[in-house]
mmCIF file of C-alpha atoms and ligand atoms in Angstrom:
data_model
loop_
_atom_site.group_PDB
_atom_site.id
_atom_site.type_symbol
_atom_site.label_atom_id
_atom_site.label_comp_id
_atom_site.label_asym_id
_atom_site.label_seq_id
_atom_site.Cartn_x
_atom_site.Cartn_y
_atom_site.Cartn_z
ATOM 1 C CA MET A 1 187.118 116.997 117.705
ATOM 2 C CA ASP A 2 189.965 114.572 118.358
ATOM 3 C CA TYR A 3 190.789 115.311 121.980
ATOM 4 C CA VAL A 4 187.752 116.895 123.590
ATOM 5 C CA LYS A 5 184.467 115.097 124.234
ATOM 6 C CA LEU A 6 181.233 116.819 125.174
ATOM 7 C CA GLU A 7 178.312 115.164 126.933
ATOM 8 C CA ARG A 8 175.103 117.056 127.471
ATOM 9 C CA GLY A 9 172.885 115.664 130.213
ATOM 10 C CA ASP A 10 169.099 116.100 130.278
ATOM 11 C CA ASP A 11 169.616 117.738 133.664
ATOM 12 C CA GLY A 12 171.315 120.774 132.088
ATOM 13 C CA VAL A 13 174.790 119.614 133.145
ATOM 14 C CA ALA A 14 177.424 119.401 130.395
ATOM 15 C CA VAL A 15 180.691 117.502 130.833
ATOM 16 C CA LEU A 16 183.777 118.474 128.832
ATOM 17 C CA THR A 17 186.405 115.716 128.923
ATOM 18 C CA ILE A 18 189.967 116.294 127.758
ATOM 19 C CA ASP A 19 190.969 112.953 126.306
ATOM 20 C CA ARG A 20 194.538 112.490 125.174
ATOM 21 C CA GLN A 21 195.418 109.746 127.584
ATOM 22 C CA GLU A 22 198.586 108.580 125.838
ATOM 23 C CA LYS A 23 200.112 111.956 126.844
ATOM 24 C CA LEU A 24 198.308 112.204 130.196
ATOM 25 C CA ASN A 25 195.921 114.712 128.544
ATOM 26 C CA ALA A 26 198.733 117.230 127.918
ATOM 27 C CA LEU A 27 197.701 120.344 126.024
ATOM 28 C CA ASP A 28 199.158 120.959 122.595
ATOM 29 C CA PRO A 29 197.760 123.844 120.514
ATOM 30 C CA GLN A 30 195.114 121.599 118.934
ATOM 31 C CA VAL A 31 193.813 120.454 122.322
ATOM 32 C CA VAL A 32 193.619 124.063 123.545
ATOM 33 C CA GLU A 33 191.774 125.112 120.346
ATOM 34 C CA GLU A 34 189.335 122.247 120.820
ATOM 35 C CA ILE A 35 188.698 123.224 124.445
ATOM 36 C CA GLY A 36 187.981 126.802 123.321
ATOM 37 C CA GLN A 37 185.664 125.713 120.488
ATOM 38 C CA SER A 38 183.803 123.302 122.762
ATOM 39 C CA LEU A 39 183.281 125.963 125.416
ATOM 40 C CA LEU A 40 182.016 128.410 122.781
ATOM 41 C CA GLU A 41 179.526 125.790 121.585
ATOM 42 C CA LEU A 42 178.368 125.177 125.133
ATOM 43 C CA GLU A 43 178.059 128.895 125.862
ATOM 44 C CA SER A 44 175.633 129.294 122.972
ATOM 45 C CA GLU A 45 173.629 126.242 124.081
ATOM 46 C CA GLY A 46 173.467 127.505 127.674
ATOM 47 C CA PRO A 47 173.663 124.466 129.966
ATOM 48 C CA ARG A 48 173.144 125.231 133.648
ATOM 49 C CA VAL A 49 176.584 123.965 134.687
ATOM 50 C CA ILE A 50 179.761 122.898 132.855
ATOM 51 C CA ILE A 51 182.073 120.272 134.384
ATOM 52 C CA VAL A 52 185.627 119.958 133.059
ATOM 53 C CA THR A 53 187.574 116.764 133.624
ATOM 54 C CA GLY A 54 190.370 114.608 132.190
ATOM 55 C CA ALA A 55 189.947 111.136 130.744
ATOM 56 C CA GLY A 56 191.248 108.221 132.790
ATOM 57 C CA GLU A 57 192.061 108.023 136.483
ATOM 58 C CA LYS A 58 195.694 109.038 136.340
ATOM 59 C CA SER A 59 195.603 112.549 135.017
ATOM 60 C CA PHE A 60 193.366 115.585 134.795
ATOM 61 C CA VAL A 61 195.844 117.407 132.552
ATOM 62 C CA ALA A 62 199.632 116.966 132.932
ATOM 63 C CA GLY A 63 200.309 120.451 131.615
ATOM 64 C CA ALA A 64 201.021 122.103 128.329
ATOM 65 C CA ASP A 65 202.679 119.779 125.837
ATOM 66 C CA ILE A 66 206.375 120.263 126.542
ATOM 67 C CA ALA A 67 207.489 118.561 123.329
ATOM 68 C CA ALA A 68 205.271 120.886 121.278
ATOM 69 C CA MET A 69 206.473 123.960 123.194
ATOM 70 C CA SER A 70 210.127 122.983 122.849
ATOM 71 C CA THR A 71 210.106 123.953 119.149
ATOM 72 C CA MET A 72 208.031 127.143 119.429
ATOM 73 C CA ASP A 73 209.479 130.543 118.578
ATOM 74 C CA PRO A 74 208.303 133.608 120.559
ATOM 75 C CA LEU A 75 205.485 134.392 118.136
ATOM 76 C CA GLU A 76 204.182 130.849 118.261
ATOM 77 C CA ALA A 77 204.473 130.929 122.051
ATOM 78 C CA LYS A 78 202.482 134.195 122.132
ATOM 79 C CA ARG A 79 199.778 132.674 119.956
ATOM 80 C CA PHE A 80 199.690 129.582 122.208
ATOM 81 C CA ALA A 81 199.291 131.794 125.296
ATOM 82 C CA GLU A 82 196.540 133.785 123.573
ATOM 83 C CA ILE A 83 194.450 130.774 122.577
ATOM 84 C CA GLY A 84 194.947 129.498 126.121
ATOM 85 C CA HIS A 85 193.796 132.791 127.613
ATOM 86 C CA ALA A 86 190.754 132.861 125.332
ATOM 87 C CA ALA A 87 189.774 129.326 126.330
ATOM 88 C CA MET A 88 190.298 129.991 130.063
ATOM 89 C CA ALA A 89 188.223 133.188 129.857
ATOM 90 C CA LEU A 90 185.349 131.052 128.585
ATOM 91 C CA LEU A 91 185.531 129.174 131.876
ATOM 92 C CA ASP A 92 185.706 132.006 134.383
ATOM 93 C CA LYS A 93 184.081 134.901 132.536
ATOM 94 C CA SER A 94 181.269 132.903 130.967
ATOM 95 C CA PRO A 95 178.003 133.283 132.872
ATOM 96 C CA ILE A 96 177.680 129.501 133.246
ATOM 97 C CA PRO A 97 179.103 128.046 136.489
ATOM 98 C CA THR A 98 182.072 125.740 135.895
ATOM 99 C CA ILE A 99 183.405 122.916 138.078
ATOM 100 C CA ALA A 100 186.753 121.179 137.601
ATOM 101 C CA ALA A 101 186.631 117.482 138.511
ATOM 102 C CA VAL A 102 190.350 116.944 139.102
ATOM 103 C CA ASN A 103 191.087 113.244 138.757
ATOM 104 C CA GLY A 104 194.896 113.097 138.959
ATOM 105 C CA PHE A 105 197.811 115.234 137.756
ATOM 106 C CA ALA A 106 196.851 118.906 137.475
ATOM 107 C CA LEU A 107 200.230 120.357 136.595
ATOM 108 C CA GLY A 108 201.036 123.599 134.811
ATOM 109 C CA GLY A 109 198.299 124.146 132.215
ATOM 110 C CA GLY A 110 196.205 121.520 134.014
ATOM 111 C CA CYS A 111 196.292 123.549 137.208
ATOM 112 C CA GLU A 112 195.539 126.658 135.137
ATOM 113 C CA ILE A 113 192.392 125.041 133.718
ATOM 114 C CA ALA A 114 191.349 123.992 137.216
ATOM 115 C CA ILE A 115 191.792 127.487 138.651
ATOM 116 C CA ALA A 116 189.958 129.084 135.732
ATOM 117 C CA CYS A 117 186.907 127.074 136.835
ATOM 118 C CA ASP A 118 184.663 128.457 139.558
ATOM 119 C CA ILE A 119 184.926 125.403 141.825
ATOM 120 C CA ARG A 120 187.387 122.487 142.135
ATOM 121 C CA ILE A 121 186.639 118.987 143.366
ATOM 122 C CA ALA A 122 189.726 116.802 143.644
ATOM 123 C CA ALA A 123 190.183 113.065 143.880
ATOM 124 C CA GLU A 124 192.539 111.901 146.675
ATOM 125 C CA ASN A 125 195.251 111.150 144.102
ATOM 126 C CA ALA A 126 195.146 114.646 142.567
ATOM 127 C CA LEU A 127 198.484 116.417 142.442
ATOM 128 C CA PHE A 128 198.760 120.140 141.799
ATOM 129 C CA GLY A 129 201.723 122.255 140.817
ATOM 130 C CA PHE A 130 203.314 124.774 138.516
ATOM 131 C CA PRO A 131 206.537 123.187 137.211
ATOM 132 C CA GLU A 132 207.089 125.796 134.471
ATOM 133 C CA VAL A 133 210.104 127.654 135.906
ATOM 134 C CA GLY A 134 211.906 124.307 136.106
ATOM 135 C CA LEU A 135 211.547 124.214 132.312
ATOM 136 C CA GLY A 136 212.825 127.771 131.940
ATOM 137 C CA ILE A 137 209.376 129.208 131.175
ATOM 138 C CA LEU A 138 206.447 130.499 133.251
ATOM 139 C CA PRO A 139 202.757 129.653 133.607
ATOM 140 C CA GLY A 140 201.308 131.170 130.435
ATOM 141 C CA MET A 141 197.649 130.213 130.567
ATOM 142 C CA GLY A 142 196.644 132.557 133.354
ATOM 143 C CA GLY A 143 198.467 130.940 136.294
ATOM 144 C CA THR A 144 200.460 133.991 137.344
ATOM 145 C CA GLN A 145 197.252 136.049 137.426
ATOM 146 C CA ARG A 146 194.604 133.677 138.724
ATOM 147 C CA LEU A 147 196.639 131.825 141.377
ATOM 148 C CA PRO A 148 197.471 134.954 143.458
ATOM 149 C CA ARG A 149 193.793 135.955 143.310
ATOM 150 C CA LEU A 150 192.741 132.517 144.512
ATOM 151 C CA VAL A 151 195.271 131.648 147.230
ATOM 152 C CA GLY A 152 196.926 135.012 147.900
ATOM 153 C CA PRO A 153 200.226 136.336 146.550
ATOM 154 C CA ALA A 154 202.635 134.745 149.029
ATOM 155 C CA ILE A 155 201.468 131.160 148.592
ATOM 156 C CA ALA A 156 201.023 131.650 144.843
ATOM 157 C CA LYS A 157 204.559 132.975 144.501
ATOM 158 C CA GLU A 158 205.965 130.117 146.548
ATOM 159 C CA LEU A 159 204.228 127.548 144.359
ATOM 160 C CA ILE A 160 205.202 129.265 141.107
ATOM 161 C CA PHE A 161 208.833 130.016 142.115
ATOM 162 C CA THR A 162 209.557 126.557 143.557
ATOM 163 C CA GLY A 163 207.472 124.446 141.165
ATOM 164 C CA ARG A 164 206.692 122.243 144.182
ATOM 165 C CA ARG A 165 203.900 119.742 143.706
ATOM 166 C CA ILE A 166 201.215 119.584 146.360
ATOM 167 C CA LYS A 167 198.738 116.857 147.220
ATOM 168 C CA ALA A 168 194.989 117.323 147.380
ATOM 169 C CA GLU A 169 194.937 117.884 151.159
ATOM 170 C CA GLU A 170 197.448 120.769 151.030
ATOM 171 C CA ALA A 171 195.587 122.171 148.017
ATOM 172 C CA ARG A 172 192.407 122.159 150.087
ATOM 173 C CA MET A 173 194.138 123.836 153.034
ATOM 174 C CA ILE A 174 195.293 126.756 150.892
ATOM 175 C CA GLY A 175 191.893 127.185 149.247
ATOM 176 C CA LEU A 176 192.906 125.813 145.866
ATOM 177 C CA VAL A 177 190.461 122.933 146.172
ATOM 178 C CA ASN A 178 186.911 122.993 147.549
ATOM 179 C CA HIS A 179 186.482 119.294 148.344
ATOM 180 C CA ILE A 180 188.441 116.050 148.268
ATOM 181 C CA VAL A 181 186.726 112.774 147.361
ATOM 182 C CA PRO A 182 187.994 109.182 147.009
ATOM 183 C CA GLN A 183 189.994 108.292 143.906
ATOM 184 C CA GLY A 184 187.701 107.677 140.933
ATOM 185 C CA GLU A 185 184.851 109.773 142.342
ATOM 186 C CA ALA A 186 185.709 113.334 141.326
ATOM 187 C CA LEU A 187 183.345 113.392 138.356
ATOM 188 C CA LYS A 188 180.515 111.804 140.356
ATOM 189 C CA ALA A 189 180.955 114.386 143.126
ATOM 190 C CA ALA A 190 181.112 117.214 140.584
ATOM 191 C CA LYS A 191 177.864 115.970 139.042
ATOM 192 C CA GLU A 192 176.213 115.929 142.460
ATOM 193 C CA MET A 193 177.242 119.520 143.095
ATOM 194 C CA ALA A 194 176.195 120.487 139.553
ATOM 195 C CA ALA A 195 172.737 119.027 140.224
ATOM 196 C CA GLU A 196 172.440 121.197 143.346
ATOM 197 C CA ILE A 197 173.379 124.282 141.329
ATOM 198 C CA ALA A 198 171.117 123.324 138.411
ATOM 199 C CA ALA A 199 168.122 123.047 140.752
ATOM 200 C CA ASN A 200 168.359 126.783 141.494
ATOM 201 C CA GLY A 201 167.115 129.664 139.387
ATOM 202 C CA PRO A 202 169.441 129.621 136.367
ATOM 203 C CA VAL A 203 169.263 133.342 135.668
ATOM 204 C CA ALA A 204 169.936 134.049 139.338
ATOM 205 C CA VAL A 205 172.968 131.732 139.343
ATOM 206 C CA ARG A 206 174.375 133.425 136.241
ATOM 207 C CA HIS A 207 173.972 136.898 137.719
ATOM 208 C CA ALA A 208 175.420 135.714 141.032
ATOM 209 C CA LYS A 209 178.497 134.435 139.183
ATOM 210 C CA ALA A 210 178.900 137.765 137.386
ATOM 211 C CA ALA A 211 178.585 139.630 140.690
ATOM 212 C CA ALA A 212 181.060 137.378 142.514
ATOM 213 C CA ASN A 213 183.521 137.760 139.609
ATOM 214 C CA ARG A 214 183.181 141.537 139.878
ATOM 215 C CA ALA A 215 184.394 141.336 143.496
ATOM 216 C CA LEU A 216 187.835 140.365 142.193
ATOM 217 C CA ASP A 217 188.128 143.251 139.762
ATOM 218 C CA VAL A 218 186.737 146.398 141.367
ATOM 219 C CA ASP A 219 186.659 148.298 144.676
ATOM 220 C CA LEU A 220 183.987 147.428 147.250
ATOM 221 C CA ILE A 221 181.687 150.403 146.556
ATOM 222 C CA SER A 222 181.623 149.718 142.808
ATOM 223 C CA GLY A 223 181.109 146.027 143.477
ATOM 224 C CA LEU A 224 178.187 146.711 145.783
ATOM 225 C CA GLU A 225 176.587 149.008 143.183
ATOM 226 C CA TYR A 226 176.941 146.227 140.634
ATOM 227 C CA GLU A 227 175.404 143.748 143.069
ATOM 228 C CA ALA A 228 172.421 146.060 143.685
ATOM 229 C CA ASP A 229 171.855 146.387 139.928
ATOM 230 C CA GLN A 230 172.015 142.628 139.399
ATOM 231 C CA PHE A 231 169.717 142.089 142.375
ATOM 232 C CA ALA A 232 167.178 144.546 140.965
ATOM 233 C CA LEU A 233 167.380 143.079 137.449
ATOM 234 C CA LEU A 234 166.388 139.662 138.726
ATOM 235 C CA PHE A 235 163.080 141.085 139.964
ATOM 236 C CA ALA A 236 162.091 141.424 136.308
ATOM 237 C CA THR A 237 162.472 137.657 135.734
ATOM 238 C CA GLU A 238 159.764 135.002 135.806
ATOM 239 C CA ASP A 239 162.170 132.866 137.832
ATOM 240 C CA ALA A 240 162.192 135.374 140.703
ATOM 241 C CA SER A 241 158.375 135.483 140.783
ATOM 242 C CA GLU A 242 158.290 131.701 140.633
ATOM 243 C CA GLY A 243 161.026 131.175 143.238
ATOM 244 C CA MET A 244 159.630 133.573 145.834
ATOM 245 C CA GLY A 245 156.007 132.689 144.963
ATOM 246 C CA ALA A 246 156.734 128.988 145.451
ATOM 247 C CA PHE A 247 158.175 129.699 148.909
ATOM 248 C CA VAL A 248 155.126 131.713 149.925
ATOM 249 C CA GLU A 249 152.780 129.006 148.546
ATOM 250 C CA ARG A 250 154.855 126.241 150.199
ATOM 251 C CA ARG A 251 155.581 124.373 146.967
ATOM 252 C CA LYS A 252 158.688 123.510 144.946
ATOM 253 C CA ALA A 253 159.746 126.136 142.421
ATOM 254 C CA GLU A 254 159.711 125.243 138.716
ATOM 255 C CA PHE A 255 162.333 127.494 137.150
ATOM 256 C CA LYS A 256 162.172 128.199 133.424
ATOM 257 C CA GLY A 257 165.407 130.136 133.111
ATOM 258 C CA ARG A 258 163.821 133.428 132.149
HETATM 259 N N1 COA B 301 203.927 117.380 127.765
HETATM 260 C C1 COA B 301 204.171 116.442 126.859
HETATM 261 N N2 COA B 301 204.077 115.132 127.101
HETATM 262 C C2 COA B 301 203.741 114.758 128.339
HETATM 263 C C3 COA B 301 203.481 115.691 129.347
HETATM 264 C C4 COA B 301 203.581 117.060 129.031
HETATM 265 N N3 COA B 301 203.316 118.027 129.919
HETATM 266 N N4 COA B 301 203.172 115.040 130.483
HETATM 267 C C5 COA B 301 203.240 113.726 130.182
HETATM 268 N N5 COA B 301 203.580 113.559 128.891
HETATM 269 C C6 COA B 301 203.758 112.309 128.163
HETATM 270 C C7 COA B 301 205.108 111.667 128.436
HETATM 271 O O1 COA B 301 206.098 112.244 127.625
HETATM 272 C C8 COA B 301 204.807 110.239 128.072
HETATM 273 O O2 COA B 301 204.784 110.133 126.658
HETATM 274 P P1 COA B 301 205.528 108.889 125.935
HETATM 275 O O3 COA B 301 204.872 107.673 126.515
HETATM 276 O O4 COA B 301 205.253 109.095 124.495
HETATM 277 O O5 COA B 301 206.965 108.991 126.317
HETATM 278 C C9 COA B 301 203.356 110.054 128.535
HETATM 279 O O6 COA B 301 202.801 111.357 128.609
HETATM 280 C C10 COA B 301 203.253 109.423 129.903
HETATM 281 O O7 COA B 301 204.022 110.188 130.806
HETATM 282 P P2 COA B 301 205.167 109.576 131.750
HETATM 283 O O8 COA B 301 206.118 110.668 132.071
HETATM 284 O O9 COA B 301 205.698 108.342 131.153
HETATM 285 O O10 COA B 301 204.278 109.188 133.019
HETATM 286 P P3 COA B 301 204.782 109.135 134.532
HETATM 287 O O11 COA B 301 203.653 108.533 135.298
HETATM 288 O O12 COA B 301 206.113 108.503 134.631
HETATM 289 O O13 COA B 301 204.953 110.678 134.984
HETATM 290 C C11 COA B 301 204.315 112.991 135.181
HETATM 291 C C12 COA B 301 203.835 111.529 135.028
HETATM 292 C C13 COA B 301 203.063 113.876 135.079
HETATM 293 C C14 COA B 301 204.944 113.160 136.550
HETATM 294 C C15 COA B 301 205.330 113.319 134.079
HETATM 295 O O14 COA B 301 204.779 112.911 132.825
HETATM 296 C C16 COA B 301 205.657 114.780 133.986
HETATM 297 O O15 COA B 301 206.437 115.289 134.791
HETATM 298 N N6 COA B 301 205.044 115.480 133.002
HETATM 299 C C17 COA B 301 205.314 116.876 132.802
HETATM 300 C C18 COA B 301 204.593 117.726 133.811
HETATM 301 C C19 COA B 301 204.880 119.194 133.587
HETATM 302 O O16 COA B 301 205.988 119.668 133.765
HETATM 303 N N7 COA B 301 203.831 119.935 133.186
HETATM 304 C C20 COA B 301 203.905 121.362 132.993
HETATM 305 C C21 COA B 301 204.279 121.699 131.604
HETATM 306 S S1 COA B 301 204.411 123.449 131.403
#
């Protein structure tokens, strides 16, 4: 891999860093392929949490690579969107919780990566936006679909139609960002939250993610049926016996992830 680095911690927390600093971590097709391959690798290894971040303090990801896109024909553009969609699906549809540690520019494709993650922690200098229509294109890595689901259609449309950039505080107010931390501390804060998640029953967390995802796709009754099934399934796991048993016996649970 040239542009994506993976670190696997002993604590079950993996960090995927997009590292193409000379272009503010902009995404050309190779970078997107590498993100997808790395996430596939991680999915098979099964860490408890995946954190996604950008190298350096200036930029998370400054968007899709405009120079690379400027020479694409429609078929190449379609292929680029498809590999982007596949990679983003590995963030939000994978059973492993994902946290974006947003350490600077999160524009266009960068914002799309952030919103494909389950949770976003932003440094004070983070800047979010969808500048695509100003380039005569549109967000093609899931932005038009995920942003309305996250912040509601009116705010999403305003951001996508105007291309206006917003600071971390406004992003937090509209629900785009969970927490803001001082500049340089997004990854540290993401690791702290990841440790909290990793301390819980891993099978339970995975099923909880699947159930919460279902809420966005189906009607309430179907979602509740799904939740009841997932709830019941967990009672067949050792982790559930351990977790509830540990409470009753007043000791700390030792989860095995099965
Ligand atoms: N695609 C391709 N290259 C990009 C890029 C992108 N999205 N974002 C930054 N870069 C490159 C610049 O071309 C420059 O390369 P160079 O040094 O070879 O000329 C390098 O990264 C540094 O960027 P620069 O513009 O000099 O930094 P800056 O601090 O002055 O501005 C931004 C930072 C993010 C405001 C500016 O780079 C920008 O507007 N980028 C495009 C953002 C965008 O529209 N993204 C959505 C694309 S769909």
